[in-house]
Coordinates of C-alpha atoms in Angstrom, one line a residue:
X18 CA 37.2 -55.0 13.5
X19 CA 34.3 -52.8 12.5
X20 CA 33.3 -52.1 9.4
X21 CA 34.8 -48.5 7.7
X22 CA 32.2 -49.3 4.5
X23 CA 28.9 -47.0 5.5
X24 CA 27.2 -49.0 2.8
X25 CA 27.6 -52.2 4.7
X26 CA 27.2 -50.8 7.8
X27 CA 23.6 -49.4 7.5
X28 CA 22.9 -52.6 5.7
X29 CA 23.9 -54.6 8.8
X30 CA 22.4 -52.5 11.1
X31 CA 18.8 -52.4 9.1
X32 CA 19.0 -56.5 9.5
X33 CA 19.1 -55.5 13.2
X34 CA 15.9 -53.7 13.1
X35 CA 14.0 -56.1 11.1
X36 CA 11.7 -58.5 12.7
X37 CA 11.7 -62.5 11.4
X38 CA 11.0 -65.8 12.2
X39 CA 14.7 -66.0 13.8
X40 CA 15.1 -62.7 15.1
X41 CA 12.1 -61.9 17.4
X42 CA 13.3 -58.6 19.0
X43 CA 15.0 -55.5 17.3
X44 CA 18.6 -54.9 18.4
X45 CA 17.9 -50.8 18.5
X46 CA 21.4 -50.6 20.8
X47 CA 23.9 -51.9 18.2
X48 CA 21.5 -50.8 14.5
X49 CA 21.8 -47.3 16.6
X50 CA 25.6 -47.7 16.6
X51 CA 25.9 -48.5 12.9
X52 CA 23.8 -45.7 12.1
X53 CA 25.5 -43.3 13.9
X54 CA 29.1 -44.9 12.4
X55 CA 27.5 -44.6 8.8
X56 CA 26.3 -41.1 9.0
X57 CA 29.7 -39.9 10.1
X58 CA 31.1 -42.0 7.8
X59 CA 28.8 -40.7 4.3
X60 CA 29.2 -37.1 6.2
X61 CA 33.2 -37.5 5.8
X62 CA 32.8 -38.2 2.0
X63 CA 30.2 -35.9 1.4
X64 CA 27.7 -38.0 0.3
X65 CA 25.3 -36.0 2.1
X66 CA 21.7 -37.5 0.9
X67 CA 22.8 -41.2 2.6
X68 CA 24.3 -39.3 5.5
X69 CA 21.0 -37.4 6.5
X70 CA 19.0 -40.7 6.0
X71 CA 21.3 -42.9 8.5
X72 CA 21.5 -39.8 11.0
X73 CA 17.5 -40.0 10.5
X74 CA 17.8 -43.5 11.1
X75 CA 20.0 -43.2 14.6
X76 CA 17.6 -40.6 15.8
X77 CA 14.8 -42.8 15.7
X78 CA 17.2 -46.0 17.3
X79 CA 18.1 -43.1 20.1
X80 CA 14.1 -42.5 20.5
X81 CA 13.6 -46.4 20.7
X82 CA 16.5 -46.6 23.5
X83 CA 14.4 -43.7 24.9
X84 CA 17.2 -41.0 24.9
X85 CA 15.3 -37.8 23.4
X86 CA 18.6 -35.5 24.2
X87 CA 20.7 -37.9 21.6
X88 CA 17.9 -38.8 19.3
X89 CA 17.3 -34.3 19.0
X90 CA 21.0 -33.9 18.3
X91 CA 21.1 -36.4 15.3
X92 CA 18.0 -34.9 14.6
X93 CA 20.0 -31.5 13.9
X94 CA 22.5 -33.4 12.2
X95 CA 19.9 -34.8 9.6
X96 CA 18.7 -31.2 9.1
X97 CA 22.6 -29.6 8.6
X98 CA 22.7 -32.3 6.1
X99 CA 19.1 -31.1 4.3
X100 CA 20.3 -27.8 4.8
X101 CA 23.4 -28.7 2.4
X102 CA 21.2 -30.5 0.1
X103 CA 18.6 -27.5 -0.2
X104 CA 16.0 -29.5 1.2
X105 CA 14.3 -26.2 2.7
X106 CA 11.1 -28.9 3.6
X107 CA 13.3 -31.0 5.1
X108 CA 14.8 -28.5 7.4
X109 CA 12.0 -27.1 9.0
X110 CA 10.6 -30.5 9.3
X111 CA 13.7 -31.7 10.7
X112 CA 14.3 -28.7 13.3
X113 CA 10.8 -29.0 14.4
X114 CA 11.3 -32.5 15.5
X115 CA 14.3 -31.7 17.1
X116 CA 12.8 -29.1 18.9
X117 CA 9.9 -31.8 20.0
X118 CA 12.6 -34.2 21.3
X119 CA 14.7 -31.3 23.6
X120 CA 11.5 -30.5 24.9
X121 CA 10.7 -34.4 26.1
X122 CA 13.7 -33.3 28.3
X123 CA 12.4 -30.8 29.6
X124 CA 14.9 -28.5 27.7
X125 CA 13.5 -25.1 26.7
X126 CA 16.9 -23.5 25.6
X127 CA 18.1 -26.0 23.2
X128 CA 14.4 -26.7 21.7
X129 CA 14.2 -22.8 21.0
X130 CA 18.1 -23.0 19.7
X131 CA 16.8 -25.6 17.3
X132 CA 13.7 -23.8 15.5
X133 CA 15.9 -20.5 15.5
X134 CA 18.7 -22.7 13.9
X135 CA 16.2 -23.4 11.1
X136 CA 15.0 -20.2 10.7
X137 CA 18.4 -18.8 10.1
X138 CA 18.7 -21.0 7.3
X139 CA 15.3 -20.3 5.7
X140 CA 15.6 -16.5 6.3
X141 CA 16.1 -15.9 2.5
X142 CA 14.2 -19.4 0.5
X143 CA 11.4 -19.4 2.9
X144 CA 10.7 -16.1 4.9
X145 CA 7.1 -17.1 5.8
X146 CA 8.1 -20.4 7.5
X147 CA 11.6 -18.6 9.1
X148 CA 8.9 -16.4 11.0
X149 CA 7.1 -19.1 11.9
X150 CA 10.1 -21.1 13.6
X151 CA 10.8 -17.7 15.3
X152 CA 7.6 -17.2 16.8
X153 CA 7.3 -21.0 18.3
X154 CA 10.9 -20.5 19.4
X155 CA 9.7 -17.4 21.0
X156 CA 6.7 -19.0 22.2
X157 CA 9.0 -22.3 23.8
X158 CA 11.1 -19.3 25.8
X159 CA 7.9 -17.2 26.7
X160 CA 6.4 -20.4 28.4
X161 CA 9.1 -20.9 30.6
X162 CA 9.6 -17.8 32.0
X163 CA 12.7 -17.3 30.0
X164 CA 11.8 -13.8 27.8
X165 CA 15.1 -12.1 28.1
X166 CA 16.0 -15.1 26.5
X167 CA 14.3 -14.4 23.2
X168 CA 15.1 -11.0 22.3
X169 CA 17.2 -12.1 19.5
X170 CA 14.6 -13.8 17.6
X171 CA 12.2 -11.2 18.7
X172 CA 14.7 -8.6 16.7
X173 CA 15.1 -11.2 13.9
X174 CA 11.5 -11.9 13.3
X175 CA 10.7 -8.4 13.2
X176 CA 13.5 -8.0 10.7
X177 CA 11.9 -10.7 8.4
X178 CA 8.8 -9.0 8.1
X179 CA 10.5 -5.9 7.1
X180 CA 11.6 -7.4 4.3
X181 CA 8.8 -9.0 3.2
X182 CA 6.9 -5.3 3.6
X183 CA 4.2 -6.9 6.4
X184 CA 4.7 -3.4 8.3
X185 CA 1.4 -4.2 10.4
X186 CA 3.2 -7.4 11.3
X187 CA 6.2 -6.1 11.9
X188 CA 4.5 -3.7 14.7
X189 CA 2.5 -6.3 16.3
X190 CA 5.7 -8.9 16.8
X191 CA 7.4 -5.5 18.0
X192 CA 4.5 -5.2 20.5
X193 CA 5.0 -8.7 21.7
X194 CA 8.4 -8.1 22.2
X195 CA 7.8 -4.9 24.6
X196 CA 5.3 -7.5 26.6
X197 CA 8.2 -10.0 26.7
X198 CA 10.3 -7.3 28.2
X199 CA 8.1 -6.1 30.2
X200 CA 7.5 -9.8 32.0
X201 CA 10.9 -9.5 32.7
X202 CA 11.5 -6.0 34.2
X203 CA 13.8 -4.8 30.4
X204 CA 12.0 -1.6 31.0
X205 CA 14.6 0.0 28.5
X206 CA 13.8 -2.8 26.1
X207 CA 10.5 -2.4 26.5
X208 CA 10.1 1.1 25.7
X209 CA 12.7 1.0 22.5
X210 CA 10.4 -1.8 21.2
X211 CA 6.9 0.2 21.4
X212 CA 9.0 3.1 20.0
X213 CA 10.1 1.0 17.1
X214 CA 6.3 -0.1 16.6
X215 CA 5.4 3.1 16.6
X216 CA 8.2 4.5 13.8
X217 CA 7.2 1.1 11.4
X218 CA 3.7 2.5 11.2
X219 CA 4.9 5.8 10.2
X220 CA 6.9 4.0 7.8
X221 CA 3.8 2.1 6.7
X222 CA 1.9 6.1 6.3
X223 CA -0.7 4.0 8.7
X224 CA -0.8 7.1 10.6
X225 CA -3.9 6.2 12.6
X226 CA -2.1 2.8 13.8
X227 CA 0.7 4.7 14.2
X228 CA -1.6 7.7 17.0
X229 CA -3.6 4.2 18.5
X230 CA -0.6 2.5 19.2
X231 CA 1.5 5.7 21.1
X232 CA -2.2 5.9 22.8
X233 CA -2.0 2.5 24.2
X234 CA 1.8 2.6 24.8
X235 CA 1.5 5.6 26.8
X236 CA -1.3 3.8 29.3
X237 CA 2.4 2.2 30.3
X238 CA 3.9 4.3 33.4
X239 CA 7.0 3.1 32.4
X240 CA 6.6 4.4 28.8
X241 CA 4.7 7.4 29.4
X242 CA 8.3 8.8 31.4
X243 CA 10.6 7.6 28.7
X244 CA 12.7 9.3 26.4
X245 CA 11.5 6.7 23.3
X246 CA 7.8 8.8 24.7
X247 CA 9.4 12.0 24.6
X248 CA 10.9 11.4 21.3
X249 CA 7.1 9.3 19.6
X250 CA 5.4 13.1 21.3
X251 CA 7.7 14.8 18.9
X252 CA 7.3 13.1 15.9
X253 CA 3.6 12.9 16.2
X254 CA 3.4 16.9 17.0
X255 CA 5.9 17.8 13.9
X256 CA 3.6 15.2 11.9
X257 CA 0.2 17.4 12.9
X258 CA 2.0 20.4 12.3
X259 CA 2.8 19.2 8.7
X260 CA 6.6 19.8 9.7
X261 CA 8.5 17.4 7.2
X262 CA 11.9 18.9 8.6
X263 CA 11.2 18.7 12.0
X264 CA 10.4 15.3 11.4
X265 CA 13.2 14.7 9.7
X266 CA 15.4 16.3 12.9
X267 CA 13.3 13.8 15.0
X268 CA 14.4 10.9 13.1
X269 CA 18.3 12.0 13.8
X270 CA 17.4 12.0 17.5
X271 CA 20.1 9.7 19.5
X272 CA 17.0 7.9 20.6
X273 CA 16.2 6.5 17.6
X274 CA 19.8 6.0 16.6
X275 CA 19.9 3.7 19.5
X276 CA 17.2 1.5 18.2
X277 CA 17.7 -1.5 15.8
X278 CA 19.3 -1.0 12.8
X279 CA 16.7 -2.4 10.5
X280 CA 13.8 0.3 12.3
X281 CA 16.6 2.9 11.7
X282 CA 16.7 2.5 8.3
X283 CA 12.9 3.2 8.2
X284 CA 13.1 6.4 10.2
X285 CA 15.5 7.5 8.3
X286 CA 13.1 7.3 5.4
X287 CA 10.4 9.4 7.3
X288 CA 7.9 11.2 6.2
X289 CA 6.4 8.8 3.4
X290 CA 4.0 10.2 2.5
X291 CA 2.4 13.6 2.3
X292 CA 1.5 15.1 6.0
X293 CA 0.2 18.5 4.7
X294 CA -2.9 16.7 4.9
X295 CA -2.5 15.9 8.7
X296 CA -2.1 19.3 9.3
X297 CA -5.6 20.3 7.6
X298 CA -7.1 17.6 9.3
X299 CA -6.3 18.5 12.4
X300 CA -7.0 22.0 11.9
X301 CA -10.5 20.8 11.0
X302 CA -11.2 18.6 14.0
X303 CA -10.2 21.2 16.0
X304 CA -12.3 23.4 13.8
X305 CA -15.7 21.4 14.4
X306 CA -14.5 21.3 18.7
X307 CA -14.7 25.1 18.6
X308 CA -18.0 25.8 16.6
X309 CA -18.5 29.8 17.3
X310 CA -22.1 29.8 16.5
X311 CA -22.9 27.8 18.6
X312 CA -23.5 29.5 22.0
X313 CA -24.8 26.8 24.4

């Protein structure tokens, strides 16, 4: 009858692995067995720090019996298990390798799954490495031809850097995002993403960023007959014309209240700054174009 003492169990089991002068080859099939027994076993009675180390411990006998599918999902386990333990190392370490392992199958979905999984958890202990999960997940779904896959991490990333204030960030992952949707023909995703890109660098008061970035955008057929272009024209014209409630009318627009939340939030907000200043610099520029004396 097997053993219902975890203790025991991962004690036999590492005996199995263990090379000696009367044991010549590891037994990875049945040490796997135990390990997987224990872990659910410690999991059951909350002992979560031995549970993580035996599911650690199956993973690796499920890599040895070369089966990367099982050896990724008691990966995952391990990192639920760090992720209970606040082990915020240990769970992007753990996620990552789970992610490794789906891919050796060839799996892009579940090896993005798992780095998103992590970043969820890190979102509000470790923002910087959350973003990072969420761009190699991206990355994982990019590579395979699978964009309209990612657009939840691409909305979740960009959310991230809003709340660490990276604005400039913010707009480039937003940028990424209307390149993902344009790969795969989410023309209407495409053009609320430049949009939002746009709106963050108003946020920001990066004006210029904000003027370059509707300037490229608009090099986009698709974008340059949008309503989200309609709606950027507006804002940039009440902007040069100093207009802080025409701006503010702009930023009620249903096109922008049919953006994310998170970039509604920040148009809301608009203007930041002072645009009085836009309006005499503009003036001036066109000033200097028109120079009277000059009769050439």
């Amino acid at each position: 009858m097997a053993s219902s003492d975890p203790e025991k169990l991962i004690a036999k089991a590492d005996k199995l692995t263990k090379l000696s002068l009367t044991r010549w080859s590891a037994d990875w099939k049945s040490a796997t067995l135990l390990y997987e027994q224990a872990g659910n076993l410690f999991r059951l009675a909350k002992k979560y720090e031995k549970a993580k180390v035996a599911f650690e411990k199956a993973s690796q006998g499920q890599e040895m019996l070369s089966s990367p599918w099982d050896a990724a999902k008691h990966m995952e386990s391990a990192a639920a298990l760090a992720k209970e333990l606040g082990n915020w190392n240990e769970v992007a370490d753990f996620y990552r390798k789970a992610s490794e392992l789906y891919k050796e199958c060839g799996r892009s979905q579940p090896a993005s799954d798992a780095l998103a999984k992590g970043a969820r958890v890190l979102e509000e202990t470790a923002p910087d490495e959350a973003i990072g999960l969420y761009t190699d997940a991206c990355a994982i779904l990019e590579e395979d031809g699978k964009e309209q896959m990612a657009f939840d991490l691409y909305r979740a990333a960009t959310s991230v850097y809003i709340k660490l204030e990276k604005y400039g960030d913010a707009a480039t992952f937003l940028l990424r995002w209307g390149l993902a949707a344009d790969q795969c023909n989410a023309t209407h995703s495409q053009c609320k993403a430049y949009l939002s890109a746009i709106i963050v660098y108003l946020y920001a008061n990066d004006f210029k960023s904000a003027e370059k970035c509707y300037n490229d955008c608009c090099q986009i057929d698709a974008f340059l007959s949008s309503d989200q272009s309609r709606c950027a024209s507006k804002l940039f014209s009440a902007y040069t014309d100093g207009d802080v409630e025409e701006i503010e009318r702009v930023a009620q627009s249903s096109t922008i209240k049919n953006l994310d939340h998170v970039i509604i939030r920040l148009a809301r907000k608009l203007p930041t700054g002072d645009v009085s200043g836009l309006k005499t610099d503009t003036t001036k520029e066109e000033g200097e174009a028109l120079d009277e004396d000059d009769l050439t």
